[in-house]
PDB file of C-alpha atoms in Angstrom:
ATOM      1  CA  MET P  55     119.159 176.111 164.955  1.00 66.00           C
ATOM      2  CA  LEU P  56     119.482 177.922 161.651  1.00 79.00           C
ATOM      3  CA  ASN P  57     117.359 176.967 158.656  1.00 91.00           C
ATOM      4  CA  PHE P  58     119.684 176.744 155.649  1.00 95.00           C
ATOM      5  CA  ARG P  59     118.733 176.912 152.003  1.00 96.00           C
ATOM      6  CA  PHE P  60     120.554 176.461 148.689  1.00 97.00           C
ATOM      7  CA  GLU P  61     120.611 179.536 146.433  1.00 97.00           C
ATOM      8  CA  ARG P  62     122.334 180.538 143.231  1.00 98.00           C
ATOM      9  CA  ALA P  63     124.490 183.630 143.697  1.00 97.00           C
ATOM     10  CA  GLY P  64     124.193 186.728 141.558  1.00 97.00           C
ATOM     11  CA  LEU P  65     126.246 189.874 141.190  1.00 97.00           C
ATOM     12  CA  GLU P  66     124.289 191.385 144.084  1.00 96.00           C
ATOM     13  CA  ASP P  67     125.859 188.746 146.377  1.00 97.00           C
ATOM     14  CA  VAL P  68     129.518 189.414 145.538  1.00 97.00           C
ATOM     15  CA  GLU P  69     130.189 191.764 148.469  1.00 96.00           C
ATOM     16  CA  GLU P  70     128.857 189.225 150.948  1.00 96.00           C
ATOM     17  CA  LEU P  71     130.568 186.287 149.194  1.00 97.00           C
ATOM     18  CA  ALA P  72     134.022 187.890 149.045  1.00 97.00           C
ATOM     19  CA  PRO P  73     135.002 187.365 152.717  1.00 96.00           C
ATOM     20  CA  LEU P  74     133.952 183.717 152.589  1.00 96.00           C
ATOM     21  CA  PHE P  75     135.758 183.148 149.284  1.00 97.00           C
ATOM     22  CA  ASP P  76     138.855 184.832 150.728  1.00 97.00           C
ATOM     23  CA  GLU P  77     138.666 182.519 153.754  1.00 95.00           C
ATOM     24  CA  TYR P  78     138.504 179.557 151.340  1.00 95.00           C
ATOM     25  CA  ARG P  79     141.596 180.822 149.507  1.00 95.00           C
ATOM     26  CA  SER P  80     143.428 181.194 152.827  1.00 94.00           C
ATOM     27  CA  PHE P  81     142.494 177.603 153.706  1.00 90.00           C
ATOM     28  CA  TYR P  82     144.515 176.602 150.641  1.00 90.00           C
ATOM     29  CA  GLY P  83     147.549 178.638 151.686  1.00 92.00           C
ATOM     30  CA  GLN P  84     146.956 181.924 149.848  1.00 96.00           C
ATOM     31  CA  GLN P  85     147.570 185.275 151.513  1.00 97.00           C
ATOM     32  CA  PRO P  86     144.308 186.951 152.507  1.00 97.00           C
ATOM     33  CA  ASP P  87     143.187 189.500 149.910  1.00 97.00           C
ATOM     34  CA  ARG P  88     139.507 190.296 150.165  1.00 97.00           C
ATOM     35  CA  GLU P  89     139.601 192.779 147.283  1.00 97.00           C
ATOM     36  CA  ALA P  90     141.207 190.239 144.934  1.00 97.00           C
ATOM     37  CA  ALA P  91     138.583 187.674 146.004  1.00 97.00           C
ATOM     38  CA  ARG P  92     135.781 190.160 145.327  1.00 98.00           C
ATOM     39  CA  GLU P  93     137.180 191.157 141.918  1.00 98.00           C
ATOM     40  CA  PHE P  94     137.686 187.521 140.924  1.00 98.00           C
ATOM     41  CA  LEU P  95     134.132 186.499 141.823  1.00 97.00           C
ATOM     42  CA  GLN P  96     132.648 189.568 140.185  1.00 98.00           C
ATOM     43  CA  ALA P  97     134.553 188.940 136.945  1.00 98.00           C
ATOM     44  CA  ARG P  98     133.538 185.243 136.833  1.00 97.00           C
ATOM     45  CA  LEU P  99     129.872 186.096 137.338  1.00 98.00           C
ATOM     46  CA  GLU P 100     129.848 189.113 134.999  1.00 97.00           C
ATOM     47  CA  ASN P 101     131.472 187.099 132.231  1.00 97.00           C
ATOM     48  CA  GLY P 102     129.342 183.996 132.768  1.00 96.00           C
ATOM     49  CA  GLU P 103     132.502 181.968 133.403  1.00 97.00           C
ATOM     50  CA  SER P 104     131.289 180.247 136.549  1.00 98.00           C
ATOM     51  CA  VAL P 105     128.169 179.498 138.514  1.00 98.00           C
ATOM     52  CA  VAL P 106     128.247 180.104 142.255  1.00 98.00           C
ATOM     53  CA  PHE P 107     125.865 178.624 144.789  1.00 98.00           C
ATOM     54  CA  MET P 108     125.450 179.470 148.440  1.00 98.00           C
ATOM     55  CA  ALA P 109     124.236 177.893 151.675  1.00 97.00           C
ATOM     56  CA  VAL P 110     122.216 180.740 153.178  1.00 97.00           C
ATOM     57  CA  ALA P 111     120.264 181.332 156.382  1.00 95.00           C
ATOM     58  CA  GLY P 112     118.114 184.246 157.469  1.00 93.00           C
ATOM     59  CA  GLU P 113     116.223 186.946 155.623  1.00 92.00           C
ATOM     60  CA  GLY P 114     116.799 190.629 154.949  1.00 90.00           C
ATOM     61  CA  GLU P 115     119.269 192.198 157.373  1.00 90.00           C
ATOM     62  CA  ASP P 116     119.734 188.809 159.085  1.00 92.00           C
ATOM     63  CA  ARG P 117     120.638 186.961 155.860  1.00 94.00           C
ATOM     64  CA  ARG P 118     124.080 185.388 155.978  1.00 95.00           C
ATOM     65  CA  ILE P 119     126.074 183.097 153.680  1.00 96.00           C
ATOM     66  CA  TYR P 120     127.691 180.128 155.417  1.00 96.00           C
ATOM     67  CA  GLY P 121     128.921 178.059 152.478  1.00 97.00           C
ATOM     68  CA  ILE P 122     129.797 178.351 148.804  1.00 98.00           C
ATOM     69  CA  ALA P 123     130.243 176.086 145.798  1.00 98.00           C
ATOM     70  CA  GLN P 124     131.663 177.353 142.515  1.00 98.00           C
ATOM     71  CA  LEU P 125     131.304 175.418 139.274  1.00 98.00           C
ATOM     72  CA  TYR P 126     133.165 175.924 136.019  1.00 98.00           C
ATOM     73  CA  PRO P 127     131.857 174.537 132.738  1.00 97.00           C
ATOM     74  CA  SER P 128     133.934 172.047 130.789  1.00 97.00           C
ATOM     75  CA  PHE P 129     133.430 169.275 128.253  1.00 97.00           C
ATOM     76  CA  SER P 130     134.257 165.632 127.726  1.00 95.00           C
ATOM     77  CA  SER P 131     135.621 165.159 124.215  1.00 95.00           C
ATOM     78  CA  VAL P 132     135.395 161.392 124.566  1.00 94.00           C
ATOM     79  CA  THR P 133     131.692 161.315 125.450  1.00 94.00           C
ATOM     80  CA  VAL P 134     130.911 164.600 123.662  1.00 95.00           C
ATOM     81  CA  GLN P 135     129.016 165.916 126.669  1.00 95.00           C
ATOM     82  CA  PRO P 136     129.297 168.898 128.976  1.00 96.00           C
ATOM     83  CA  VAL P 137     130.750 168.350 132.433  1.00 97.00           C
ATOM     84  CA  TRP P 138     130.962 170.687 135.430  1.00 98.00           C
ATOM     85  CA  ILE P 139     134.106 171.180 137.503  1.00 97.00           C
ATOM     86  CA  LEU P 140     133.307 171.633 141.172  1.00 97.00           C
ATOM     87  CA  ASN P 141     136.310 173.826 141.744  1.00 96.00           C
ATOM     88  CA  ASP P 142     135.460 175.398 145.089  1.00 96.00           C
ATOM     89  CA  LEU P 143     133.460 174.071 148.035  1.00 96.00           C
ATOM     90  CA  PHE P 144     133.716 175.774 151.409  1.00 95.00           C
ATOM     91  CA  VAL P 145     131.710 175.979 154.617  1.00 95.00           C
ATOM     92  CA  THR P 146     132.523 178.365 157.458  1.00 94.00           C
ATOM     93  CA  GLN P 147     134.340 176.796 160.379  1.00 90.00           C
ATOM     94  CA  GLU P 148     131.485 177.466 162.812  1.00 91.00           C
ATOM     95  CA  GLN P 149     128.930 175.653 160.600  1.00 92.00           C
ATOM     96  CA  ARG P 150     130.938 172.564 159.639  1.00 90.00           C
ATOM     97  CA  GLY P 151     129.242 169.336 160.585  1.00 89.00           C
ATOM     98  CA  GLN P 152     125.767 170.866 160.188  1.00 90.00           C
ATOM     99  CA  GLY P 153     125.048 169.373 156.753  1.00 93.00           C
ATOM    100  CA  LEU P 154     125.923 172.423 154.644  1.00 96.00           C
ATOM    101  CA  GLY P 155     128.487 170.526 152.577  1.00 96.00           C
ATOM    102  CA  SER P 156     125.793 167.971 151.778  1.00 96.00           C
ATOM    103  CA  LEU P 157     123.287 170.734 150.993  1.00 97.00           C
ATOM    104  CA  LEU P 158     125.741 172.272 148.538  1.00 98.00           C
ATOM    105  CA  LEU P 159     126.735 168.941 146.970  1.00 97.00           C
ATOM    106  CA  GLU P 160     123.130 167.882 146.449  1.00 98.00           C
ATOM    107  CA  GLY P 161     122.274 171.305 145.048  1.00 98.00           C
ATOM    108  CA  VAL P 162     125.098 171.356 142.509  1.00 98.00           C
ATOM    109  CA  LYS P 163     124.283 167.788 141.500  1.00 98.00           C
ATOM    110  CA  GLY P 164     120.711 168.815 140.742  1.00 98.00           C
ATOM    111  CA  PHE P 165     121.918 171.854 138.836  1.00 98.00           C
ATOM    112  CA  ALA P 166     124.375 169.781 136.758  1.00 98.00           C
ATOM    113  CA  GLN P 167     121.727 167.168 135.974  1.00 97.00           C
ATOM    114  CA  GLY P 168     119.375 169.933 134.894  1.00 97.00           C
ATOM    115  CA  THR P 169     121.922 171.163 132.357  1.00 96.00           C
ATOM    116  CA  GLY P 170     122.240 167.727 130.747  1.00 95.00           C
ATOM    117  CA  ALA P 171     125.838 167.363 131.905  1.00 97.00           C
ATOM    118  CA  LYS P 172     127.628 164.039 132.049  1.00 96.00           C
ATOM    119  CA  GLY P 173     128.512 164.764 135.664  1.00 96.00           C
ATOM    120  CA  LEU P 174     130.759 166.649 138.037  1.00 97.00           C
ATOM    121  CA  THR P 175     134.490 166.424 138.656  1.00 96.00           C
ATOM    122  CA  LEU P 176     136.560 167.764 141.533  1.00 95.00           C
ATOM    123  CA  SER P 177     139.992 167.677 143.111  1.00 92.00           C
ATOM    124  CA  THR P 178     140.933 167.942 146.748  1.00 91.00           C
ATOM    125  CA  MET P 179     144.138 167.838 148.738  1.00 89.00           C
ATOM    126  CA  MET P 180     145.346 164.356 149.631  1.00 91.00           C
ATOM    127  CA  ASP P 181     145.265 165.162 153.352  1.00 90.00           C
ATOM    128  CA  ASN P 182     141.756 166.684 153.284  1.00 89.00           C
ATOM    129  CA  THR P 183     140.226 163.467 154.557  1.00 90.00           C
ATOM    130  CA  GLY P 184     137.078 165.110 155.919  1.00 89.00           C
ATOM    131  CA  ALA P 185     136.195 166.421 152.472  1.00 90.00           C
ATOM    132  CA  GLN P 186     137.070 163.077 150.905  1.00 92.00           C
ATOM    133  CA  ARG P 187     134.622 161.285 153.239  1.00 93.00           C
ATOM    134  CA  LEU P 188     131.927 163.828 152.366  1.00 92.00           C
ATOM    135  CA  TYR P 189     132.474 163.435 148.614  1.00 94.00           C
ATOM    136  CA  GLU P 190     132.488 159.647 148.798  1.00 93.00           C
ATOM    137  CA  ALA P 191     129.313 159.680 150.921  1.00 94.00           C
ATOM    138  CA  HIS P 192     127.667 161.552 148.032  1.00 95.00           C
ATOM    139  CA  GLY P 193     128.735 159.019 145.408  1.00 94.00           C
ATOM    140  CA  TYR P 194     131.937 160.618 144.136  1.00 95.00           C
ATOM    141  CA  VAL P 195     134.516 158.020 143.130  1.00 94.00           C
ATOM    142  CA  ARG P 196     138.261 158.541 143.464  1.00 93.00           C
ATOM    143  CA  ASP P 197     139.955 158.256 140.079  1.00 92.00           C
ATOM    144  CA  GLU P 198     142.256 155.241 139.993  1.00 90.00           C
ATOM    145  CA  SER P 199     142.726 155.305 136.199  1.00 90.00           C
ATOM    146  CA  PHE P 200     144.260 158.688 135.448  1.00 88.00           C
ATOM    147  CA  PHE P 201     147.065 160.824 136.818  1.00 88.00           C
ATOM    148  CA  ASN P 202     146.598 164.568 136.912  1.00 85.00           C
ATOM    149  CA  TYR P 203     149.403 166.792 135.645  1.00 89.00           C
ATOM    150  CA  TYR P 204     149.806 170.542 135.930  1.00 88.00           C
ATOM    151  CA  LEU P 205     151.934 173.118 134.160  1.00 90.00           C
ATOM    152  CA  TYR P 206     151.564 176.283 136.209  1.00 89.00           C
ATOM    153  CA  PHE P 207     153.387 179.502 135.453  1.00 93.00           C
TER     154      PHE P 207
END
Protein backbone atom coordinates (compact mmCIF):
# COMPACT_ATOMS: atom_id res chain seq x y z
CA MET A 1 0.00 0.00 0.00
CA LEU A 2 1.23 3.47 -0.86
CA ASN A 3 1.92 6.05 1.83
CA PHE A 4 0.30 9.31 0.72
CA ARG A 5 1.10 12.79 1.92
CA PHE A 6 -0.36 16.27 1.38
CA GLU A 7 1.99 18.79 -0.26
CA ARG A 8 1.70 22.27 -1.68
CA ALA A 9 2.66 22.39 -5.35
CA GLY A 10 5.25 24.74 -6.75
CA LEU A 11 6.34 25.68 -10.25
CA GLU A 12 8.71 22.70 -10.21
CA ASP A 13 5.64 20.40 -10.08
CA VAL A 14 3.80 21.79 -13.12
CA GLU A 15 5.12 19.20 -15.61
CA GLU A 16 3.99 16.34 -13.39
CA LEU A 17 0.67 18.03 -12.51
CA ALA A 18 -0.33 18.79 -16.11
CA PRO A 19 -1.42 15.26 -17.11
CA LEU A 20 -3.53 14.90 -13.97
CA PHE A 21 -5.07 18.35 -14.42
CA ASP A 22 -5.81 17.50 -18.06
CA GLU A 23 -7.50 14.28 -16.94
CA TYR A 24 -9.62 16.36 -14.53
CA ARG A 25 -10.62 18.71 -17.37
CA SER A 26 -11.57 15.71 -19.52
CA PHE A 27 -13.73 14.39 -16.67
CA TYR A 28 -15.74 17.59 -17.05
CA GLY A 29 -16.16 17.16 -20.80
CA GLN A 30 -13.24 19.20 -22.16
CA GLN A 31 -11.10 17.95 -25.03
CA PRO A 32 -7.74 16.68 -23.81
CA ASP A 33 -5.02 19.33 -24.17
CA ARG A 34 -2.04 18.65 -21.95
CA GLU A 35 -0.16 21.74 -23.14
CA ALA A 36 -3.10 24.04 -22.34
CA ALA A 37 -3.38 22.39 -18.91
CA ARG A 38 0.34 22.91 -18.28
CA GLU A 39 0.25 26.55 -19.41
CA PHE A 40 -2.84 27.27 -17.31
CA LEU A 41 -1.34 25.80 -14.13
CA GLN A 42 1.99 27.50 -14.70
CA ALA A 43 0.33 30.90 -15.21
CA ARG A 44 -1.83 30.53 -12.06
CA LEU A 45 1.18 29.62 -9.93
CA GLU A 46 3.54 32.20 -11.46
CA ASN A 47 1.00 34.96 -10.95
CA GLY A 48 -0.01 33.86 -7.45
CA GLU A 49 -3.61 33.47 -8.63
CA SER A 50 -4.19 30.04 -7.14
CA VAL A 51 -2.79 27.61 -4.63
CA VAL A 52 -2.44 23.99 -5.69
CA PHE A 53 -2.07 21.03 -3.36
CA MET A 54 -1.22 17.45 -4.19
CA ALA A 55 -1.69 13.95 -2.79
CA VAL A 56 1.76 12.46 -3.34
CA ALA A 57 3.42 9.09 -2.77
CA GLY A 58 7.01 8.00 -3.19
CA GLU A 59 10.33 9.81 -3.19
CA GLY A 60 12.78 10.90 -5.87
CA GLU A 61 12.34 8.98 -9.12
CA ASP A 62 9.43 7.04 -7.59
CA ARG A 63 7.49 10.18 -6.56
CA ARG A 64 4.06 10.38 -8.16
CA ILE A 65 1.06 12.70 -7.83
CA TYR A 66 -2.28 10.93 -7.43
CA GLY A 67 -4.60 13.81 -6.55
CA ILE A 68 -4.88 17.58 -6.80
CA ALA A 69 -6.85 20.39 -5.20
CA GLN A 70 -6.74 23.94 -6.54
CA LEU A 71 -7.94 26.91 -4.51
CA TYR A 72 -8.70 30.42 -5.70
CA PRO A 73 -8.86 33.35 -3.30
CA SER A 74 -12.07 35.32 -2.95
CA PHE A 75 -13.82 37.50 -0.39
CA SER A 76 -17.13 37.80 1.40
CA SER A 77 -18.31 41.40 1.25
CA VAL A 78 -21.05 40.68 3.77
CA THR A 79 -18.73 39.30 6.46
CA VAL A 80 -15.69 41.26 5.24
CA GLN A 81 -13.51 38.16 5.34
CA PRO A 82 -11.45 36.20 2.84
CA VAL A 83 -12.87 32.93 1.54
CA TRP A 84 -11.27 30.22 -0.60
CA ILE A 85 -12.95 28.64 -3.62
CA LEU A 86 -12.15 24.96 -3.91
CA ASN A 87 -12.42 25.00 -7.66
CA ASP A 88 -10.73 21.73 -8.57
CA LEU A 89 -10.50 18.43 -6.70
CA PHE A 90 -9.42 15.30 -8.53
CA VAL A 91 -8.03 11.88 -7.67
CA THR A 92 -6.78 9.41 -10.27
CA GLN A 93 -9.19 6.63 -11.11
CA GLU A 94 -6.88 3.90 -9.79
CA GLN A 95 -6.58 5.57 -6.35
CA ARG A 96 -10.22 6.51 -5.73
CA GLY A 97 -11.61 5.05 -2.54
CA GLN A 98 -8.19 5.11 -0.84
CA GLY A 99 -8.81 8.26 1.21
CA LEU A 100 -7.01 10.74 -1.05
CA GLY A 101 -10.08 12.95 -1.43
CA SER A 102 -10.28 13.14 2.36
CA LEU A 103 -6.54 13.83 2.60
CA LEU A 104 -6.91 16.73 0.18
CA LEU A 105 -10.07 18.10 1.81
CA GLU A 106 -8.54 18.03 5.28
CA GLY A 107 -5.35 19.61 3.97
CA VAL A 108 -7.09 22.51 2.23
CA LYS A 109 -9.27 23.06 5.28
CA GLY A 110 -6.17 23.42 7.44
CA PHE A 111 -4.60 25.75 4.90
CA ALA A 112 -7.73 27.94 4.71
CA GLN A 113 -8.01 28.11 8.50
CA GLY A 114 -4.36 29.11 8.68
CA THR A 115 -5.02 32.07 6.39
CA GLY A 116 -7.82 33.39 8.61
CA ALA A 117 -10.44 32.70 5.95
CA LYS A 118 -14.14 32.49 6.70
CA GLY A 119 -14.21 29.11 4.98
CA LEU A 120 -14.26 27.25 1.70
CA THR A 121 -16.85 27.12 -1.06
CA LEU A 122 -17.21 24.68 -3.94
CA SER A 123 -19.52 23.58 -6.72
CA THR A 124 -19.98 20.15 -8.19
CA MET A 125 -22.16 18.61 -10.86
CA MET A 126 -25.62 17.57 -9.69
CA ASP A 127 -25.01 13.96 -10.75
CA ASN A 128 -21.59 13.69 -9.07
CA THR A 129 -23.08 11.93 -6.07
CA GLY A 130 -19.81 10.32 -4.98
CA ALA A 131 -18.19 13.72 -4.59
CA GLN A 132 -21.28 15.07 -2.86
CA ARG A 133 -21.11 12.27 -0.25
CA LEU A 134 -17.41 13.01 0.29
CA TYR A 135 -18.00 16.75 0.74
CA GLU A 136 -20.91 16.22 3.12
CA ALA A 137 -18.87 13.70 5.14
CA HIS A 138 -16.33 16.50 5.66
CA GLY A 139 -18.91 18.99 6.90
CA TYR A 140 -19.73 20.83 3.68
CA VAL A 141 -23.36 21.93 3.56
CA ARG A 142 -25.39 22.15 0.36
CA ASP A 143 -26.64 25.70 -0.18
CA GLU A 144 -30.43 25.81 0.03
CA SER A 145 -30.62 29.63 0.25
CA PHE A 146 -29.01 30.89 -2.94
CA PHE A 147 -29.21 30.11 -6.64
CA ASN A 148 -26.05 30.30 -8.69
CA TYR A 149 -26.14 32.14 -12.02
CA TYR A 150 -23.54 32.26 -14.76
CA LEU A 151 -22.92 34.53 -17.72
CA TYR A 152 -20.30 32.75 -19.80
CA PHE A 153 -19.00 34.04 -23.10
